[in-house]
């Protein structure tokens, strides 16, 4: 029996070793990417983050040795579905998350999410824009002061559209509402795509969304920019550089978004380094520069280390804004 058990064990061990020899070798950084790179956007197609993702994917495809780089919109749960998909992805650098900094930070601040910042590692950031308040021209507002005046004259009647209840849009809207003691209804949409359509259709009194969304419509006179949550001095359309900051209306906070890429936490450092290099070249490419000029702002480049530091700082500041302007109102 002992001999039989030993013989059986030896046979099993031999089979295991033979099987191990047929397993595919681990992905080496030098081989990355070994297949199509999928950039996940956790919002519907058509919003600002989606457009930026498609532009950077096109530029990045020329930096990854002939492999395809595609954008995949994984929507649902106010961004949760896309975030979870990347968190649970194989850490081989072939599935990345592209989102706005605040759109990853706000969910973990406002809700008990099935993911946290520590589940991801930064690759780099490519685009930065402030958040702004818009209205259809038929509303007749010249600036945020007109909206505030009408809201106070018509309590409970005006509406503010935001991308979701867990977004920088919402943080800015609640800050304006709370600081100015307004009685208005906040209406959430499933991302920037549906929100911009609602603003265009005059279905909300005011919309809070990341600039430069609807810039062409602003240029055409269809949409009015009422105020900005950040500095607009770098926007390509010069007349908008004079738009007032929300601090002019008792709201001294900075609200904006930096779009960048993340990968699952366990992704090897060597793969991240190679992906970071490809992303940097894409961010500085003529193709992405052309898109950015048309979209409204010049591109940026922020390496992985600096982007992660920015994320931590933004998380801290948004928690302070939530405690001051939202929890107390």
Rosetta silent file (secondary structure, phi, psi, omega in degrees, C-alpha in Angstrom):
SEQUENCE: XXXXXXXXXXXXXXXXXXXXXXXXXXXXXXXXXXXXXXXXXXXXXXXXXXXXXXXXXXXXXXXXXXXXXXXXXXXXXXXXXXXXXXXXXXXXXXXXXXXXXXXXXXXXXXXXXXXXXXXXXXXXXXXXXXXXXXXXXXXXXXXXXXXXXXXXXXXXXXXXXXXXXXXXXXXXXXXXXXXXXXXXXXXXXXXXXXXXXXXXXXXXXXXXXXXXXXXXXXXXXXXXXXXXXXXXXXXXXXXXXXXXXXXXXXXXXXXXXXXXXXXXXXXXXXXXXXXXXXXXXXXXXXXXXXXXXXXXXXXXXXXXXXXXXXXXXXXXXXXXXXXXXXXXX
SCORE:     score description
SCORE:     0.000 S_00000001
   1 L     0.000  -42.458 -179.929    0.000    0.000    0.000 S_00000001
   2 H   -62.349  -42.808 -178.761    2.802    2.374    0.869 S_00000001
   3 H   -66.033  -42.105  179.474    4.522    1.622   -2.421 S_00000001
   4 H   -61.066  -41.701 -179.878    1.260    1.969   -4.333 S_00000001
   5 H   -64.416  -43.302  179.791    0.545    5.332   -2.656 S_00000001
   6 H   -63.403  -41.131 -179.039    4.051    6.545   -3.421 S_00000001
   7 H   -65.236  -41.244  179.381    3.770    5.391   -7.016 S_00000001
   8 H   -63.924  -41.919  178.880    0.425    7.133   -7.410 S_00000001
   9 H   -62.665  -40.599 -179.898    1.860   10.281   -5.852 S_00000001
  10 H   -64.616  -39.588  178.349    4.822   10.187   -8.190 S_00000001
  11 H   -63.159  -45.233 -179.759    2.514    9.788  -11.180 S_00000001
  12 H   -62.834  -41.497 -179.685    0.365   12.745  -10.019 S_00000001
  13 H   -63.393  -42.079  179.470    3.454   14.846   -9.387 S_00000001
  14 H   -63.005  -39.946  178.888    4.792   14.011  -12.804 S_00000001
  15 H   -64.784  -40.114  179.273    1.483   14.940  -14.412 S_00000001
  16 H   -62.916  -43.648 -179.793    1.440   18.216  -12.513 S_00000001
  17 H   -65.283  -38.592  178.997    4.962   19.050  -13.640 S_00000001
  18 H   -65.687  -40.588  178.756    4.128   18.160  -17.223 S_00000001
  19 H   -64.841  -41.078 -179.485    1.009   20.337  -17.049 S_00000001
  20 H   -61.791  -34.073 -178.203    2.983   23.213  -15.575 S_00000001
  21 H   -67.213  -22.991 -179.015    5.404   22.993  -18.455 S_00000001
  22 H   -91.896   -5.759  179.882    2.510   23.629  -20.881 S_00000001
  23 L   -67.945  146.963  178.932    1.211   26.725  -19.054 S_00000001
  24 L   -66.598  144.698 -179.882    1.728   30.028  -20.897 S_00000001
  25 L   -68.555  154.882  177.992    4.703   32.027  -19.628 S_00000001
  26 L   -63.332  149.502  179.191    4.007   35.173  -17.608 S_00000001
  27 L   -69.037  127.515  178.042    3.642   38.398  -19.559 S_00000001
  28 L   -95.686  149.758 -179.117    6.924   40.285  -19.578 S_00000001
  29 H   -57.642  -35.854 -178.562    7.069   44.068  -19.637 S_00000001
  30 H   -64.298  -22.776 -178.319    9.114   43.898  -22.818 S_00000001
  31 H   -90.439  -10.385 -174.655    6.193   42.128  -24.517 S_00000001
  32 L   -70.777  136.048   -3.616    3.522   44.654  -23.474 S_00000001
  33 L   -89.181  144.058 -179.335    1.012   44.939  -24.954 S_00000001
  34 L   -87.571  -10.618 -176.980    0.488   41.331  -26.003 S_00000001
  35 L  -155.999 -170.632  178.604   -3.051   41.994  -27.268 S_00000001
  36 L   -58.368  134.814  175.097   -5.643   44.726  -27.736 S_00000001
  37 E   -92.419  124.031 -178.673   -5.543   47.442  -25.063 S_00000001
  38 E  -106.110  120.162  176.402   -9.041   48.212  -23.781 S_00000001
  39 E  -100.194  112.749 -176.868   -9.655   51.645  -22.271 S_00000001
  40 E   -87.039  127.066  171.042  -12.788   51.502  -20.145 S_00000001
  41 E  -110.429  122.023 -175.243  -14.960   54.616  -19.856 S_00000001
  42 L   -83.898   23.925  179.848  -17.620   54.158  -17.133 S_00000001
  43 L  -133.255  163.179  177.150  -20.057   56.518  -18.884 S_00000001
  44 L   -63.881  157.303  177.185  -22.160   56.477  -22.031 S_00000001
  45 L   -65.030  145.992  174.455  -20.630   57.534  -25.321 S_00000001
  46 L   111.565  -20.385  178.811  -20.809   61.222  -26.192 S_00000001
  47 L   -80.580  174.757 -177.381  -19.715   62.904  -22.965 S_00000001
  48 H   -61.259  -43.801 -179.308  -16.452   64.768  -22.446 S_00000001
  49 H   -62.896  -40.008  178.699  -14.621   61.865  -20.814 S_00000001
  50 H   -63.960  -43.262 -179.249  -15.644   59.555  -23.657 S_00000001
  51 H   -65.013  -41.519  177.651  -14.453   62.002  -26.324 S_00000001
  52 H   -64.357  -40.630  179.280  -11.098   62.482  -24.586 S_00000001
  53 H   -60.812  -43.192 -178.408  -10.728   58.707  -24.224 S_00000001
  54 H   -67.901  -36.233  178.486  -11.280   58.136  -27.933 S_00000001
  55 H   -68.328  -43.835 -178.365   -8.778   60.826  -28.862 S_00000001
  56 H   -72.507  -32.078  176.889   -6.055   59.507  -26.543 S_00000001
  57 H   -63.586  -42.758  178.620   -6.760   55.904  -27.615 S_00000001
  58 H   -61.967  -42.572  179.352   -6.233   56.908  -31.258 S_00000001
  59 H   -71.127  -35.826 -176.757   -2.963   58.651  -30.386 S_00000001
  60 H   -72.544  -28.765 -178.019   -1.801   55.846  -28.093 S_00000001
  61 H   -59.998  -27.262  179.939   -2.406   53.159  -30.720 S_00000001
  62 H   -81.484   -1.955 -176.653    0.568   54.521  -32.646 S_00000001
  63 H  -113.315    5.679 -171.883    2.805   54.005  -29.596 S_00000001
  64 L  -123.978   37.855  170.297    2.141   50.337  -28.776 S_00000001
  65 L    64.383   34.682  175.187    3.782   48.324  -31.527 S_00000001
  66 L    87.271   -2.321  177.154    0.834   47.877  -33.851 S_00000001
  67 L   -77.511  153.873  178.422   -1.656   46.598  -31.279 S_00000001
  68 L   -78.836  146.415  172.321   -5.184   48.018  -31.250 S_00000001
  69 E  -125.384  115.238 -174.343   -6.291   50.437  -28.531 S_00000001
  70 E  -120.819  157.544  175.674  -10.069   50.594  -28.197 S_00000001
  71 E  -103.176  132.911  178.566  -12.558   52.386  -25.954 S_00000001
  72 E  -123.749  119.108  178.361  -15.189   50.318  -24.192 S_00000001
  73 E   -87.160  106.714  176.744  -18.119   52.047  -22.477 S_00000001
  74 L  -108.943  100.144 -170.936  -19.056   49.956  -19.429 S_00000001
  75 L  -106.242  169.247  176.996  -21.921   51.871  -17.855 S_00000001
  76 L   120.338  148.203  177.022  -24.264   51.478  -14.922 S_00000001
  77 H    64.121   35.186 -179.558  -24.391   52.210  -11.218 S_00000001
  78 H    53.132   42.314  178.336  -23.249   55.828  -11.646 S_00000001
  79 H    98.656  -13.385 -175.852  -19.870   54.612  -12.870 S_00000001
  80 H   -59.275  -42.129 -174.543  -19.596   51.597  -10.559 S_00000001
  81 H   -59.902  -45.450  179.790  -19.763   48.992  -13.341 S_00000001
  82 H   -68.060  -41.113  178.931  -16.761   50.365  -15.190 S_00000001
  83 H   -61.471  -43.701 -179.202  -14.731   50.926  -12.034 S_00000001
  84 H   -66.436  -40.829 -179.190  -15.375   47.368  -10.854 S_00000001
  85 H   -57.610  -41.513 -179.874  -14.545   45.881  -14.260 S_00000001
  86 H   -75.756  -40.070  178.342  -11.073   47.414  -14.179 S_00000001
  87 H   -56.653  -40.579 -175.881  -10.495   46.669  -10.490 S_00000001
  88 L   -90.664    0.253 -177.468  -11.216   42.979  -11.123 S_00000001
  89 L   -70.958  158.322  174.666   -9.365   42.783  -14.448 S_00000001
  90 L   -61.804  132.252 -175.388   -6.243   40.711  -14.955 S_00000001
  91 L   -80.540   62.174 -177.996   -3.287   42.946  -13.980 S_00000001
  92 L  -115.193    7.651  178.789   -1.554   42.729  -17.330 S_00000001
  93 L    77.229    7.959 -178.547   -2.007   46.324  -18.484 S_00000001
  94 L   -94.403  -11.980  172.962   -4.503   45.356  -21.188 S_00000001
  95 E  -126.297  121.291 -178.681   -7.533   46.865  -19.433 S_00000001
  96 E  -124.182  157.503  175.177   -7.292   50.445  -18.184 S_00000001
  97 E  -104.595  128.520  169.337   -9.725   52.916  -16.707 S_00000001
  98 E  -115.630  120.421 -178.913  -10.016   56.407  -18.170 S_00000001
  99 E  -154.309  174.015  173.698  -12.047   58.766  -16.039 S_00000001
 100 E   -82.381  146.153  179.925  -11.962   62.154  -14.420 S_00000001
 101 H   -52.753  -48.337 -177.991  -10.105   62.480  -11.130 S_00000001
 102 H   -69.956  -24.787 -179.974  -13.198   63.791   -9.360 S_00000001
 103 H   -78.233  -12.902  170.378  -15.359   61.098  -10.957 S_00000001
 104 H   -97.036  -34.231 -178.569  -13.286   58.458   -9.193 S_00000001
 105 H   -72.356  -43.690 -173.126  -12.869   60.426   -5.965 S_00000001
 106 H   -63.737  -38.490  178.841  -16.480   61.471   -5.364 S_00000001
 107 H   -60.163  -41.027 -178.072  -18.017   57.968   -5.269 S_00000001
 108 H   -73.062  -17.148  177.105  -15.649   56.790   -2.538 S_00000001
 109 H   -86.217  -39.731 -173.627  -16.417   59.981   -0.585 S_00000001
 110 H   -90.869  -22.686 -173.649  -20.202   59.937   -0.927 S_00000001
 111 L  -137.337  165.527  172.620  -20.955   56.201   -0.857 S_00000001
 112 L   -88.000   87.269 -173.526  -19.817   52.851    0.435 S_00000001
 113 L   -85.666  156.177  177.417  -18.470   51.698   -2.926 S_00000001
 114 L   -79.473   18.890  177.023  -17.263   48.195   -3.846 S_00000001
 115 L  -153.215  164.473  178.287  -13.896   49.736   -4.715 S_00000001
 116 L  -143.064  169.390 -177.729  -11.526   52.330   -3.294 S_00000001
 117 H   -57.269  -35.436 -175.956   -8.682   54.469   -4.583 S_00000001
 118 H   -68.526   -7.157  178.151   -6.158   51.923   -3.327 S_00000001
 119 H   -80.567   -6.953 -175.184   -7.540   49.356   -5.806 S_00000001
 120 E  -126.912  158.406  172.992   -5.905   51.232   -8.694 S_00000001
 121 E  -123.882  136.303 -178.120   -2.500   52.451   -9.738 S_00000001
 122 E   -72.070  145.231  172.352   -2.034   55.622  -11.788 S_00000001
 123 E  -106.606  -40.349  178.678   -0.544   55.514  -15.285 S_00000001
 124 E   160.266  168.310 -179.090   -0.691   59.253  -16.036 S_00000001
 125 E  -125.928  148.623 -169.619   -3.013   62.172  -16.799 S_00000001
 126 E  -129.495  -12.139 -173.905   -3.585   63.977  -20.097 S_00000001
 127 E  -152.510  136.499 -178.335   -6.327   66.614  -19.807 S_00000001
 128 E  -133.192  130.024  178.086   -7.457   69.181  -17.241 S_00000001
 129 E  -145.369  147.520  172.428  -10.592   71.354  -17.263 S_00000001
 130 E   -77.933  163.118  174.071  -12.648   73.301  -14.723 S_00000001
 131 E   -89.618  144.389  179.920  -16.326   72.541  -14.179 S_00000001
 132 E  -135.288  163.198 -179.943  -18.785   75.188  -15.358 S_00000001
 133 E  -105.763  125.766 -176.156  -22.447   76.207  -15.052 S_00000001
 134 E  -122.595  158.878  171.496  -24.424   76.493  -18.300 S_00000001
 135 E  -149.105  154.895  175.646  -27.948   77.410  -19.340 S_00000001
 136 E   -68.121  146.427 -177.603  -29.926   77.491  -22.562 S_00000001
 137 H   -58.259  -29.179 -178.558  -30.139   80.960  -24.127 S_00000001
 138 H   -68.226  -14.813  174.683  -33.931   80.903  -23.738 S_00000001
 139 H   -70.766  -25.020  176.458  -33.474   81.071  -19.956 S_00000001
 140 L    76.629   19.678 -179.190  -32.217   84.609  -20.483 S_00000001
 141 L   -87.306  135.094  174.342  -29.445   84.462  -17.861 S_00000001
 142 L   -88.859  -31.831 -179.225  -26.354   86.626  -18.291 S_00000001
 143 L  -160.633 -177.228 -177.628  -24.498   85.020  -15.392 S_00000001
 144 H   -62.665  -29.382  178.380  -24.913   82.976  -12.224 S_00000001
 145 H   -59.339  -37.100  178.474  -26.249   86.030  -10.413 S_00000001
 146 H   -66.626  -40.164  177.859  -29.343   85.981  -12.641 S_00000001
 147 H   -63.055  -46.716 -179.090  -29.957   82.318  -11.839 S_00000001
 148 H   -60.036  -43.130  179.935  -29.595   82.961   -8.095 S_00000001
 149 H   -61.168  -46.984 -179.404  -31.992   85.929   -8.279 S_00000001
 150 H   -66.260  -36.746  179.323  -34.646   83.924  -10.144 S_00000001
 151 H   -63.383  -39.114  179.798  -34.223   80.960   -7.771 S_00000001
 152 H   -71.966  -29.767  177.903  -34.884   83.166   -4.765 S_00000001
 153 H   -79.210  -20.496 -177.014  -37.935   84.688   -6.455 S_00000001
 154 L  -133.138   67.167 -176.173  -39.301   81.231   -7.375 S_00000001
 155 L   -57.778  133.424  176.895  -38.410   78.803   -4.537 S_00000001
 156 L    80.162   -0.342 -174.445  -38.620   75.146   -5.506 S_00000001
 157 L  -100.207  -25.825 -176.788  -39.286   75.884   -9.188 S_00000001
 158 L   -89.794  156.260 -179.337  -35.814   75.896  -10.769 S_00000001
 159 E  -126.126  149.755  174.680  -33.745   72.830  -11.619 S_00000001
 160 E  -125.491  121.091  177.515  -30.025   72.082  -11.803 S_00000001
 161 E   -90.059  139.609  177.012  -28.841   69.147  -13.894 S_00000001
 162 E  -135.534  160.112 -178.864  -25.718   67.173  -12.893 S_00000001
 163 L   -63.574  -33.353  176.311  -23.990   64.108  -14.304 S_00000001
 164 L  -172.301  172.098  178.129  -24.843   62.112  -11.191 S_00000001
 165 L   -77.610   -6.945  179.026  -25.269   62.527   -7.441 S_00000001
 166 L  -125.153   69.398 -176.163  -21.681   61.364   -6.969 S_00000001
 167 L  -150.280  164.921  173.449  -19.754   63.745   -9.188 S_00000001
 168 H   -62.880  -30.909  174.845  -17.861   67.025   -9.176 S_00000001
 169 H   -53.946  -48.634 -176.374  -20.957   68.415  -10.906 S_00000001
 170 H   -68.182  -39.955  178.110  -22.954   67.634   -7.794 S_00000001
 171 H   -58.765  -45.636 -179.274  -20.289   68.983   -5.424 S_00000001
 172 H   -67.579  -43.419  179.679  -20.279   72.296   -7.287 S_00000001
 173 H   -60.597  -45.573 -178.129  -24.067   72.485   -7.549 S_00000001
 174 H   -68.279  -32.846  177.718  -24.555   71.785   -3.845 S_00000001
 175 H   -64.999  -45.052  178.088  -21.860   74.308   -2.939 S_00000001
 176 H   -62.377  -46.979 -177.889  -23.642   77.036   -4.945 S_00000001
 177 H   -63.237  -47.087 -177.071  -27.037   76.073   -3.548 S_00000001
 178 H   -68.207  -43.989 -177.614  -25.867   75.827    0.052 S_00000001
 179 H   -67.566  -27.254 -177.982  -23.757   78.972    0.118 S_00000001
 180 L  -107.125    9.976  176.021  -26.573   81.040   -1.426 S_00000001
 181 L    52.120   52.557 -178.100  -29.456   79.432    0.519 S_00000001
 182 L   -98.488  147.155  173.909  -31.355   78.400   -2.601 S_00000001
 183 L  -108.799   89.653  179.340  -34.402   76.158   -2.860 S_00000001
 184 L  -133.355  160.731  179.393  -33.892   74.379   -6.204 S_00000001
 185 E   -97.678  130.752  176.515  -34.195   70.781   -7.375 S_00000001
 186 E   -98.226  125.617 -176.723  -31.044   68.897   -8.395 S_00000001
 187 E  -113.147  118.985  179.670  -31.640   66.359  -11.174 S_00000001
 188 E   -87.392  145.688  174.712  -29.046   63.617  -11.773 S_00000001
 189 L  -120.841  168.129 -178.923  -28.318   62.134  -15.206 S_00000001
 190 L   -89.100   66.168  177.709  -26.346   59.050  -16.175 S_00000001
 191 L    99.572  177.357 -175.200  -23.157   60.896  -17.111 S_00000001
 192 H   -69.739  -31.649 -179.419  -22.220   63.907  -19.198 S_00000001
 193 H   -58.084  -57.944  177.684  -23.729   62.631  -22.482 S_00000001
 194 H   -62.506  -34.145 -179.765  -27.379   62.634  -21.311 S_00000001
 195 H   -65.490  -44.974 -178.602  -26.792   65.826  -19.303 S_00000001
 196 H   -63.723  -34.059  177.055  -25.519   67.835  -22.269 S_00000001
 197 H   -65.479  -37.783  178.681  -28.567   66.737  -24.278 S_00000001
 198 H   -67.614  -37.594  177.643  -30.826   67.985  -21.476 S_00000001
 199 H   -65.950  -45.049  179.497  -29.039   71.346  -21.422 S_00000001
 200 H   -61.924  -36.268 -178.742  -29.353   71.661  -25.206 S_00000001
 201 L   -84.690    2.584 -179.549  -33.043   70.796  -25.036 S_00000001
 202 L    59.679   36.912 -179.427  -33.608   73.366  -22.252 S_00000001
 203 L   -88.959   -9.273  174.529  -34.891   70.605  -19.987 S_00000001
 204 L  -130.846  149.191  179.957  -33.042   72.001  -16.945 S_00000001
 205 L   -65.890  -40.444  178.007  -32.784   75.602  -15.789 S_00000001
 206 E  -145.149  146.247  175.710  -29.042   75.260  -15.351 S_00000001
 207 E  -121.596  137.976  176.081  -26.586   72.438  -15.936 S_00000001
 208 E  -110.349  118.519 -172.057  -23.303   71.879  -14.120 S_00000001
 209 E  -150.552  162.143  179.758  -20.867   69.941  -16.289 S_00000001
 210 E   -73.494  132.816  171.698  -17.154   69.806  -17.046 S_00000001
 211 L   -69.955  156.694    2.248  -15.874   72.361  -19.546 S_00000001
 212 L   -97.815   35.643  178.147  -15.419   72.581  -22.467 S_00000001
 213 L   -53.838  136.319 -179.693  -18.553   70.518  -23.122 S_00000001
 214 L    68.841   21.819  179.455  -20.958   72.434  -25.424 S_00000001
 215 H   -60.127  -42.504 -179.889  -18.230   74.932  -26.370 S_00000001
 216 H   -62.783  -37.744  178.841  -19.363   75.002  -29.999 S_00000001
 217 H   -70.965  -31.297  174.742  -22.926   75.712  -28.897 S_00000001
 218 H   -66.005  -45.383  178.805  -21.623   78.469  -26.628 S_00000001
 219 H   -59.763  -35.171 -177.815  -19.774   80.000  -29.584 S_00000001
 220 L   -80.938   -5.881  178.657  -22.975   79.790  -31.642 S_00000001
 221 L    86.798    6.444 -179.472  -24.966   81.621  -28.977 S_00000001
 222 L   -80.424  -31.719 -175.492  -27.231   78.670  -28.119 S_00000001
 223 E  -125.171  141.003  179.011  -25.777   78.111  -24.629 S_00000001
 224 E  -108.095  137.527  173.605  -24.636   80.641  -22.006 S_00000001
 225 E   -92.074  117.001 -175.075  -21.751   80.106  -19.577 S_00000001
 226 E   -89.186  -35.030 -178.873  -22.939   81.471  -16.228 S_00000001
 227 E  -170.590  163.696  178.918  -19.872   80.783  -14.075 S_00000001
 228 E  -126.008  147.103  176.156  -16.828   78.547  -13.740 S_00000001
 229 L   -87.040    0.871 -179.531  -15.515   76.465  -10.879 S_00000001
 230 L  -156.114 -172.213 -175.772  -11.937   77.087  -11.984 S_00000001
 231 L   -75.902  124.478  178.590   -9.617   79.171  -14.117 S_00000001
 232 L  -104.459   14.657 -176.761  -10.738   79.592  -17.736 S_00000001
 233 L   -64.869  -21.064 -178.653   -7.724   81.632  -18.838 S_00000001
 234 L   -95.244    4.258 -177.868   -6.427   78.697  -20.913 S_00000001
 235 L   -73.573  147.318 -173.779   -9.583   78.051  -22.923 S_00000001
 236 L   -70.154  -29.765 -179.343   -9.206   78.447  -26.684 S_00000001
 237 L   -85.413  102.208 -169.717  -12.285   80.672  -27.094 S_00000001
 238 H   -55.421  -39.578 -179.603  -10.949   83.998  -25.860 S_00000001
 239 H   -57.875  -26.383 -178.215  -14.289   85.652  -24.870 S_00000001
 240 H   -78.836  -10.926 -179.920  -14.827   82.939  -22.245 S_00000001
 241 H   -67.389  -14.906 -179.578  -11.621   83.810  -20.428 S_00000001
 242 H   -96.071   -0.046  178.735  -13.538   86.639  -18.760 S_00000001
 243 L   -61.055  135.670 -176.122  -16.251   84.379  -17.289 S_00000001
 244 L   -76.286  149.872  176.169  -16.457   84.917  -13.536 S_00000001
 245 E   -77.218  151.852  179.170  -15.542   82.293  -10.960 S_00000001
 246 H   -61.054  -17.231  177.418  -18.265   80.978   -8.653 S_00000001
 247 H   -63.148  -21.918  176.804  -16.430   82.694   -5.787 S_00000001
 248 H   -66.323  -16.917  178.824  -18.016   85.922   -7.096 S_00000001
 249 H  -121.259   49.612  168.725  -21.287   84.469   -5.825 S_00000001
 250 L    65.143   27.332 -178.476  -20.272   83.416   -2.346 S_00000001
 251 L  -130.704   77.280 -173.666  -18.860   80.008   -3.365 S_00000001
 252 L   -82.515   65.950  177.837  -15.080   80.046   -2.718 S_00000001
 253 L  -132.038  159.371  177.086  -14.203   76.527   -3.881 S_00000001
 254 L  -110.194  121.228 -178.891  -12.242   75.089   -6.810 S_00000001
 255 L  -127.770  125.861  178.407  -14.047   72.430   -8.847 S_00000001
 256 E  -165.361 -165.493 -176.929  -12.623   70.759  -11.942 S_00000001
 257 E  -152.745  140.154  171.079  -11.386   67.472  -13.317 S_00000001
 258 E  -114.476  122.987  178.921   -8.177   65.892  -14.585 S_00000001
 259 E   -89.118  133.983 -179.965   -8.656   62.958  -16.960 S_00000001
 260 E  -154.794 -177.142 -177.462   -6.163   60.151  -16.692 S_00000001
 261 E  -114.544  142.829  173.651   -5.563   56.413  -16.839 S_00000001
 262 E  -130.099  157.564  173.186   -5.452   53.782  -14.091 S_00000001
 263 E  -129.379  165.730  177.340   -4.755   50.047  -14.041 S_00000001
 264 E   -56.940  148.531 -174.290   -5.485   47.398  -11.388 S_00000001
 265 L   -54.354  -38.899 -174.023   -3.329   47.700   -8.285 S_00000001
 266 L   -79.493    2.471  179.938   -1.452   44.423   -8.827 S_00000001
 267 L   -60.590  129.262 -179.099   -0.167   45.428  -12.281 S_00000001
 268 L   -57.429  142.179 -177.697    3.635   44.952  -12.332 S_00000001
 269 H   -57.765  -36.991 -178.177    5.636   48.157  -12.076 S_00000001
 270 H   -64.607  -37.078  177.626    7.556   47.341  -15.254 S_00000001
 271 H   -69.598  -41.426  178.430    4.327   47.158  -17.274 S_00000001
 272 H   -59.780  -42.589 -179.739    3.077   50.417  -15.738 S_00000001
 273 H   -60.944  -41.533  179.911    6.337   52.111  -16.694 S_00000001
 274 H   -69.883  -40.257  177.616    5.988   50.990  -20.291 S_00000001
 275 H   -65.418  -38.531  178.097    2.322   52.010  -20.441 S_00000001
 276 H   -61.204  -42.164  179.907    3.214   55.359  -18.879 S_00000001
 277 H   -64.296  -41.388  178.635    5.820   55.983  -21.583 S_00000001
 278 H   -65.734  -40.187 -179.944    3.311   55.158  -24.348 S_00000001
 279 H   -66.920  -39.207  178.682    0.693   57.417  -22.766 S_00000001
 280 H   -61.741  -44.495  179.114    3.152   60.300  -22.450 S_00000001
 281 H   -62.877  -38.690  178.904    4.040   60.089  -26.134 S_00000001
 282 H   -65.884  -42.950 -178.963    0.333   59.988  -27.001 S_00000001
 283 H   -63.543  -29.495 -177.199   -0.431   62.998  -24.785 S_00000001
 284 L  -100.321   10.076 -176.384    2.327   64.990  -26.510 S_00000001
 285 L   -80.557  155.301  175.986    1.475   63.843  -30.031 S_00000001
 286 H   -59.828  -34.699 -179.467    0.279   66.143  -32.835 S_00000001
 287 H   -62.619  -46.662 -178.394   -2.924   64.106  -33.104 S_00000001
 288 H   -72.400  -32.439  176.973   -3.931   64.682  -29.497 S_00000001
 289 H   -63.308  -40.741  179.003   -2.836   68.315  -29.652 S_00000001
 290 H   -64.551  -45.933  176.610   -5.148   68.852  -32.630 S_00000001
 291 H   -57.815  -47.569 -175.819   -8.066   67.225  -30.822 S_00000001
 292 H   -61.920  -40.494  178.858   -7.385   69.263  -27.697 S_00000001
 293 H   -62.847  -41.557  178.734   -7.267   72.539  -29.615 S_00000001
 294 H   -70.451  -34.165 -177.134  -10.616   71.742  -31.209 S_00000001
 295 H   -74.377  -33.299  173.788  -12.059   70.530  -27.909 S_00000001
 296 L   139.865  -22.386 -179.453  -11.122   73.704  -26.078 S_00000001
 297 L  -135.668  152.987  174.130   -8.008   73.347  -23.912 S_00000001
 298 L   -69.159  147.749  177.004   -4.380   72.419  -24.472 S_00000001
 299 L   -69.740  163.826  174.808   -3.433   68.900  -23.298 S_00000001
 300 L  -123.878  170.425  167.674   -1.352   68.317  -20.187 S_00000001
 301 L  -135.589  124.712  176.860    1.055   65.617  -19.079 S_00000001
 302 E  -131.221  119.195 -176.647    1.195   64.396  -15.490 S_00000001
 303 E   -69.862  173.472 -173.621    3.271   61.296  -14.740 S_00000001
 304 H   -58.420  -45.888 -177.875    2.043   58.401  -12.625 S_00000001
 305 H   -63.087  -47.252 -178.618    3.613   59.571   -9.370 S_00000001
 306 H   -67.890  -35.739  179.596    2.352   63.146   -9.651 S_00000001
 307 H   -66.039  -42.587  177.855   -1.114   62.029  -10.733 S_00000001
 308 H   -63.531  -37.971  177.735   -1.481   59.755   -7.700 S_00000001
 309 H   -64.786  -40.940  177.264   -0.354   62.624   -5.441 S_00000001
 310 H   -62.061  -43.226  179.911   -2.947   64.893   -7.068 S_00000001
 311 H   -58.547  -44.075  179.294   -5.664   62.279   -6.519 S_00000001
 312 H   -63.053  -41.662 -179.933   -4.857   62.091   -2.810 S_00000001
 313 H   -67.243  -43.188  178.854   -4.934   65.882   -2.459 S_00000001
 314 H   -62.726  -40.227  178.307   -8.206   66.206   -4.366 S_00000001
 315 H   -58.037  -44.056  179.321   -9.752   63.500   -2.190 S_00000001
 316 H   -63.002  -46.256 -177.812   -8.831   65.482    0.920 S_00000001
 317 H   -66.609  -39.041  179.899  -10.202   68.756   -0.458 S_00000001
 318 H   -69.037  -33.469  175.587  -13.489   67.204   -1.630 S_00000001
 319 H   -63.918  -37.078  177.870  -14.055   65.645    1.780 S_00000001
 320 H   -68.203  -39.951  177.523  -13.683   69.114    3.268 S_00000001
 321 H   -64.032  -42.693  179.579  -16.148   70.564    0.722 S_00000001
 322 H   -60.657  -45.859 -178.235  -18.651   67.792    1.465 S_00000001
 323 H   -65.130  -36.068 -174.908  -18.424   68.419    5.207 S_00000001
 324 H   -84.656  -45.313 -170.451  -18.771   72.196    4.799 S_00000001
 325 H  -103.565  -15.528 -175.243  -21.238   72.673    1.954 S_00000001
 326 H  -114.641  -53.455 -176.904  -23.256   69.455    1.786 S_00000001
 327 L   -63.968  -29.070 -175.958  -23.450   67.684    5.147 S_00000001
 328 L   -92.120    0.281 -178.657  -24.342   70.924    6.956 S_00000001
 329 L  -111.349    0.000    0.000  -27.082   71.945    4.502 S_00000001
